Coordinates of C-alpha atoms in Angstrom, one line a residue:
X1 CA -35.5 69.4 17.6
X2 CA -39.0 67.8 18.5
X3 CA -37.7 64.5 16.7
X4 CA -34.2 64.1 18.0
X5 CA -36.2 64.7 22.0
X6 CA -38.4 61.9 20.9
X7 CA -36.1 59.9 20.1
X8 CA -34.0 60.1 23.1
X9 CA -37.3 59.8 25.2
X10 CA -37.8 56.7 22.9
X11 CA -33.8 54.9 23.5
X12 CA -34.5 56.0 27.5
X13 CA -37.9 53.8 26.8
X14 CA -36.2 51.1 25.4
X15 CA -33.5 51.1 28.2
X16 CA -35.8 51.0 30.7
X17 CA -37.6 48.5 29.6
X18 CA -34.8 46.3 29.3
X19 CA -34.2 47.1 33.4
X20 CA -37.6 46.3 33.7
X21 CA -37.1 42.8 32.1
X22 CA -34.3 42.1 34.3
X23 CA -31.7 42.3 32.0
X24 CA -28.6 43.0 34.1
X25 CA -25.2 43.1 31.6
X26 CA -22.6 42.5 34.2
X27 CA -24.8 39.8 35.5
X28 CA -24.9 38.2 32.2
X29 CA -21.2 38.6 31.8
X30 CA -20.5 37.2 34.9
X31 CA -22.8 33.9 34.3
X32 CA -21.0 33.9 31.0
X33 CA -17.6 34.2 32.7
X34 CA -18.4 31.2 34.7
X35 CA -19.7 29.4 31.7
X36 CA -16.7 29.7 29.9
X37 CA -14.7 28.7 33.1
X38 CA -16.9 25.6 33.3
X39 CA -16.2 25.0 29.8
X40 CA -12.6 25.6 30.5
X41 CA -12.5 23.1 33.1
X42 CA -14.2 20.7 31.4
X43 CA -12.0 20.8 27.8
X44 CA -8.4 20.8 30.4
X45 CA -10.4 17.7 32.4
X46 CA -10.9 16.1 28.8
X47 CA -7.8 16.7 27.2
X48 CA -6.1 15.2 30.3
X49 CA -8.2 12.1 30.4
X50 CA -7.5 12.0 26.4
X51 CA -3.9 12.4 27.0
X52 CA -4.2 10.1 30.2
X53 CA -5.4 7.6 27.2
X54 CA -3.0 8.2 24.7
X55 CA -0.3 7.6 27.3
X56 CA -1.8 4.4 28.3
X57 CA -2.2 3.5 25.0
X58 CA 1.2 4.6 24.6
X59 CA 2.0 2.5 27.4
X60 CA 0.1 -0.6 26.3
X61 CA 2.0 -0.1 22.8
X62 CA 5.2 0.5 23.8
X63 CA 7.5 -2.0 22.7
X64 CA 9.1 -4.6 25.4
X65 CA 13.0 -3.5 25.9
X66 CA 15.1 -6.5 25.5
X67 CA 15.8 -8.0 28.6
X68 CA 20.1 -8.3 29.4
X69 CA 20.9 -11.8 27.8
X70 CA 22.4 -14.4 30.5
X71 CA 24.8 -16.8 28.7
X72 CA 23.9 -19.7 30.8
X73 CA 20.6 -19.3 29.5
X74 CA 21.8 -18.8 26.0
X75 CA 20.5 -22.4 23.8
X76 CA 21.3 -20.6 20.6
X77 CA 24.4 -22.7 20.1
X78 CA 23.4 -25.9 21.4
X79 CA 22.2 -27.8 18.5
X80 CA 25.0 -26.9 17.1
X81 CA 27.5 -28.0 20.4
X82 CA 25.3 -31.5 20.3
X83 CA 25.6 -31.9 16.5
X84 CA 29.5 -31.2 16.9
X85 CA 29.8 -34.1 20.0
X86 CA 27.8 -36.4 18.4
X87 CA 30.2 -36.1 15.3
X88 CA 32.9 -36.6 17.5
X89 CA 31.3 -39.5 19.0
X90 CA 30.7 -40.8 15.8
X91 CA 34.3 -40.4 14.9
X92 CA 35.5 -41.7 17.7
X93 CA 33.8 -45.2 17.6
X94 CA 35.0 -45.3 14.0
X95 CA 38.3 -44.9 14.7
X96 CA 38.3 -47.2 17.7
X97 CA 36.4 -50.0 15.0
X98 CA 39.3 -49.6 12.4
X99 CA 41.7 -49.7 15.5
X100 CA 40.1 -53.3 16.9
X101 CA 39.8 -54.3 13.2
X102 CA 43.5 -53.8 12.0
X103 CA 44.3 -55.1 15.5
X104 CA 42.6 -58.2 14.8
X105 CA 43.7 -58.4 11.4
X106 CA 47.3 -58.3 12.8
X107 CA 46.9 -61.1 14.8
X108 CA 45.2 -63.0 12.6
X109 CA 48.4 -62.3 9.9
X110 CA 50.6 -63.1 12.9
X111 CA 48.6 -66.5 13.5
X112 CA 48.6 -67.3 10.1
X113 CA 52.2 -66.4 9.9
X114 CA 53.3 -68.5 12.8
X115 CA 51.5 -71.7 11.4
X116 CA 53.1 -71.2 8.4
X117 CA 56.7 -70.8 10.2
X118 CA 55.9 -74.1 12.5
X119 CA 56.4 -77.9 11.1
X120 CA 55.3 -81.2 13.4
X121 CA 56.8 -83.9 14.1
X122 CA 55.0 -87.8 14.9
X123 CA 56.3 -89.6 17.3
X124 CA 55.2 -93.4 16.6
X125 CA 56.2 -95.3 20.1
X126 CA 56.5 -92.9 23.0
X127 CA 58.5 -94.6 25.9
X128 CA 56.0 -95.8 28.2
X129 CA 55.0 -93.8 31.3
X130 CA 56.4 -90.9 29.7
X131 CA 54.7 -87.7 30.6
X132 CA 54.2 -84.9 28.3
X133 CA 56.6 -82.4 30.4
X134 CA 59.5 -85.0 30.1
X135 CA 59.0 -85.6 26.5
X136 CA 59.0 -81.6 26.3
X137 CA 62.1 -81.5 28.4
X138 CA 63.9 -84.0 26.2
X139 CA 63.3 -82.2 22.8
X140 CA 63.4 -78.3 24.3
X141 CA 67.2 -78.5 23.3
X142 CA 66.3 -79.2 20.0
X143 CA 64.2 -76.2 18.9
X144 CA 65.6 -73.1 20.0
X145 CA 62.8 -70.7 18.4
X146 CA 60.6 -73.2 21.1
X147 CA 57.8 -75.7 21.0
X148 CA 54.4 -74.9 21.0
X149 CA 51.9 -77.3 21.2
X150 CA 52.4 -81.7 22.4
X151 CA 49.8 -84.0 22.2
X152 CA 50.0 -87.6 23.3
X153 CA 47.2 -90.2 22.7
X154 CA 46.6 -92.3 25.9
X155 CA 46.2 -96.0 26.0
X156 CA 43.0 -97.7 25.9
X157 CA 41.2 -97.9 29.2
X158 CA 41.1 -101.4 29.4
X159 CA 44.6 -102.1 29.0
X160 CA 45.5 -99.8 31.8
X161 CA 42.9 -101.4 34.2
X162 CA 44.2 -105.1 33.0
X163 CA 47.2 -103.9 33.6
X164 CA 46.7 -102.5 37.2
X165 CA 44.9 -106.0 37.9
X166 CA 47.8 -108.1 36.9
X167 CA 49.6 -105.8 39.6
X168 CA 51.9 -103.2 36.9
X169 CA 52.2 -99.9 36.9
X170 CA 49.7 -97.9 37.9
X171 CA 51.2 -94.5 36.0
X172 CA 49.3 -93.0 32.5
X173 CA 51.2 -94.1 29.4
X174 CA 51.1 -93.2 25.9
X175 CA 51.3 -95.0 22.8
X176 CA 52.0 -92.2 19.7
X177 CA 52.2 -88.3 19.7
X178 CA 52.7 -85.2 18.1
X179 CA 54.8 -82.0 18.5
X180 CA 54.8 -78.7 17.0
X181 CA 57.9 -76.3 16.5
X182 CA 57.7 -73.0 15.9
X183 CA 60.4 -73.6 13.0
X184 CA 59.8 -76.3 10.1
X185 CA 63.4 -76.1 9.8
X186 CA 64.7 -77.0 13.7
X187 CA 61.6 -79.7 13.2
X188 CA 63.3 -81.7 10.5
X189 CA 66.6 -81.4 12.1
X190 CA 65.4 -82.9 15.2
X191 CA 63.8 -85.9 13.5
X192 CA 66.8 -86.5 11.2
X193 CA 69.0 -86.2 14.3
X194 CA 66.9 -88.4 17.0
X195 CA 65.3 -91.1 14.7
X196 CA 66.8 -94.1 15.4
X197 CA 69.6 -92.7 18.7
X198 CA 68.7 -93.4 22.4
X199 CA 67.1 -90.9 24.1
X200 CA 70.1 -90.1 26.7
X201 CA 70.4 -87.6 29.5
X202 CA 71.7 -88.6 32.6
X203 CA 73.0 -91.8 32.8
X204 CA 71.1 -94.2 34.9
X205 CA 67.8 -92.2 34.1
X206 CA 64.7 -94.5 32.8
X207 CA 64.6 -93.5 29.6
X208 CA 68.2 -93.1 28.9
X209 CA 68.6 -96.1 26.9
X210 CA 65.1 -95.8 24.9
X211 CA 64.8 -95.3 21.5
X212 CA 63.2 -92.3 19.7
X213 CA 60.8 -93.1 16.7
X214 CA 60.6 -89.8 15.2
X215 CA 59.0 -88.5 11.7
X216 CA 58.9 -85.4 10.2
X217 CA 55.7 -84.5 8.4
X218 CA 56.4 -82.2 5.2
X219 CA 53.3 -80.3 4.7
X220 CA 51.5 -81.0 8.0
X221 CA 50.1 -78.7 10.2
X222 CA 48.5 -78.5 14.0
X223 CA 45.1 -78.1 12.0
X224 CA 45.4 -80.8 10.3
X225 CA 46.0 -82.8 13.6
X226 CA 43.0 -81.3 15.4
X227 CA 40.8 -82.1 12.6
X228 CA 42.3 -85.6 12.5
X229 CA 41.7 -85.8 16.0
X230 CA 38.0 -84.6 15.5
X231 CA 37.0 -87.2 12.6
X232 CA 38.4 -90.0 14.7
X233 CA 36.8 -89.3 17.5
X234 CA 33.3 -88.8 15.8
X235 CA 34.1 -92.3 14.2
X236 CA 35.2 -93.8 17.5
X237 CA 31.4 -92.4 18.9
X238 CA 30.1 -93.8 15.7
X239 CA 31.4 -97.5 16.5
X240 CA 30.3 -96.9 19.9
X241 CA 27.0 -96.4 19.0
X242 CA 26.7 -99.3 16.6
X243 CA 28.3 -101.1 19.0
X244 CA 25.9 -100.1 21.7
X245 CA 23.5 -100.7 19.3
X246 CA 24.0 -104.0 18.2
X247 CA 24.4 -105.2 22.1
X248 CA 20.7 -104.2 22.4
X249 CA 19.1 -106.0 19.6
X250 CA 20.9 -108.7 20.5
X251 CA 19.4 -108.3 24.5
X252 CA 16.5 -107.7 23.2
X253 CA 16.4 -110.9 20.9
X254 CA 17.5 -113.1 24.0
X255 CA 14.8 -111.3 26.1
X256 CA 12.0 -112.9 23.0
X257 CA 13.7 -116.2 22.8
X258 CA 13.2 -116.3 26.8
X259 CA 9.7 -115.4 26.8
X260 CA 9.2 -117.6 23.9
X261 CA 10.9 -120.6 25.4
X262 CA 8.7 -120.5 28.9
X263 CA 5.5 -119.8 26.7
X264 CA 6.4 -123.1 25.3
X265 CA 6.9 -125.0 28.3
X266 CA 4.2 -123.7 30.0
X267 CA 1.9 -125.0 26.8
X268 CA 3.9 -128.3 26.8
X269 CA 2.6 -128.7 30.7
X270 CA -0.8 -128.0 30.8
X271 CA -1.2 -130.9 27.8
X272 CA 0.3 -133.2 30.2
X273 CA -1.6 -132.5 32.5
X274 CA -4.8 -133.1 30.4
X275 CA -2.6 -136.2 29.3
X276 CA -2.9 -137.5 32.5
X277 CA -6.2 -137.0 33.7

């Protein structure tokens, strides 16, 4: 009984000396209460500043959302669109080549077509003072496909000004010519039928009782004239140049023989005159 007294005097010795070391239990839970709350506080504050992070991180890792698409702002297509027009382009100035091509091929068949179709005839004496639009007039009943092309050769310049001096007529005459029909066939006809006959038409007219001197040329073509034309012409130049030439070596030569001739005299006086003194 002694012991179990002891003891209890012993557990009220321990409790009161924890009072008297200050040791208050509701105090202590209290402090620990707040503690906890603090901690409390603090772990929610964290947790919503981690979650704040992850959301911004969330936010900074979000993907973009695809903007609406505009079509005027859509430039998917055009390479494609330009690659297409260009083509076109491309097309186009091929087709419109082959179209000038063929179109010039055609005429140049037609041309070549037409020359082969047309025959010309030489007339040898053309009535004098007769113009090209009268001689055109006079054989226009002759070719009923048409004429194409006259060409007379005019007299020489200095028989029309000698002529004008002695007082004739001061009218452009001819000597020979050529005209071209557009058929071979209505050329030859005409010769045949005017070589040789008067000329006609209204009675009284000036060249109504002229003679034609017609010839048909088998073979010959208005090229053939025009390069005629050409290589007579560059002869005619030639002559005129050798011509022109010649005139001033022969100038020239006078112009020495001159020269020489007073150099002489003018030697042959000064020795007279040392003669005489």
């Amino acid at each position: 009984m002694s012991v179990r007294k002891r003891n209890e005097f012993l557990e009220g010795d321990e409790s009161d000396g924890e009072s008297d070391n200050g040791y208050d239990s509701e105090a202590d839970e209290g402090r620990g209460a707040i503690a906890n709350k603090r901690r409390k506080i603090d772990a929610e504050s964290g947790s919503e500043a981690s979650f704040d992070g992850v959301e911004d991180e969330g936010e900074d890792l979000e993907p973009v959302k695809a903007v609406a698409e505009d079509s005027r702002f859509d430039f998917s297509k055009l390479g494609a669109e330009e690659e297409a027009e260009l083509e076109q382009e491309d097309e186009a100035e091929i087709s419109q080549s082959k179209r000038k091509k063929s179109k010039a091929q055609k005429e140049l068949e037609a041309a070549a077509k037409k020359t082969r179709k047309s025959g010309v005839i030489y007339i040898s004496r053309v009535p004098p003072f007769m113009k090209p639009q009268t001689l055109k007039h006079f054989l226009a009943p002759h070719a009923s496909k048409g004429l194409n092309r006259i060409f007379l050769t005019p007299e020489d310049h200095s028989q029309h000004q000698n002529r004008v001096k002695r007082g004739g007529n001061k009218k452009k005459s001819y000597t020979d010519g050529w005209v071209e029909f557009n058929s071979k066939t209505e050329a030859k006809l005409a010769a045949e039928a005017l070589n040789g006959n008067i000329i006609g038409g209204k009675k009284g007219g000036y060249y109504h009782d002229d003679i034609w001197n017609i010839k048909y040329l088998k073979g010959f073509k208005w090229d053939n004239l025009t390069e005629q034309i050409r290589n007579e012409n560059a002869e005619r130049a030639a002559r005129l140049k050798q011509e022109i030439w010649k005139t001033r070596k022969e100038n020239k030569r006078f112009v020495e023989d001159v020269e020489k001739g007073k150099m002489a005299e003018t030697r042959e006086s000064k020795k007279r005159a040392r003669r005489e003194k």
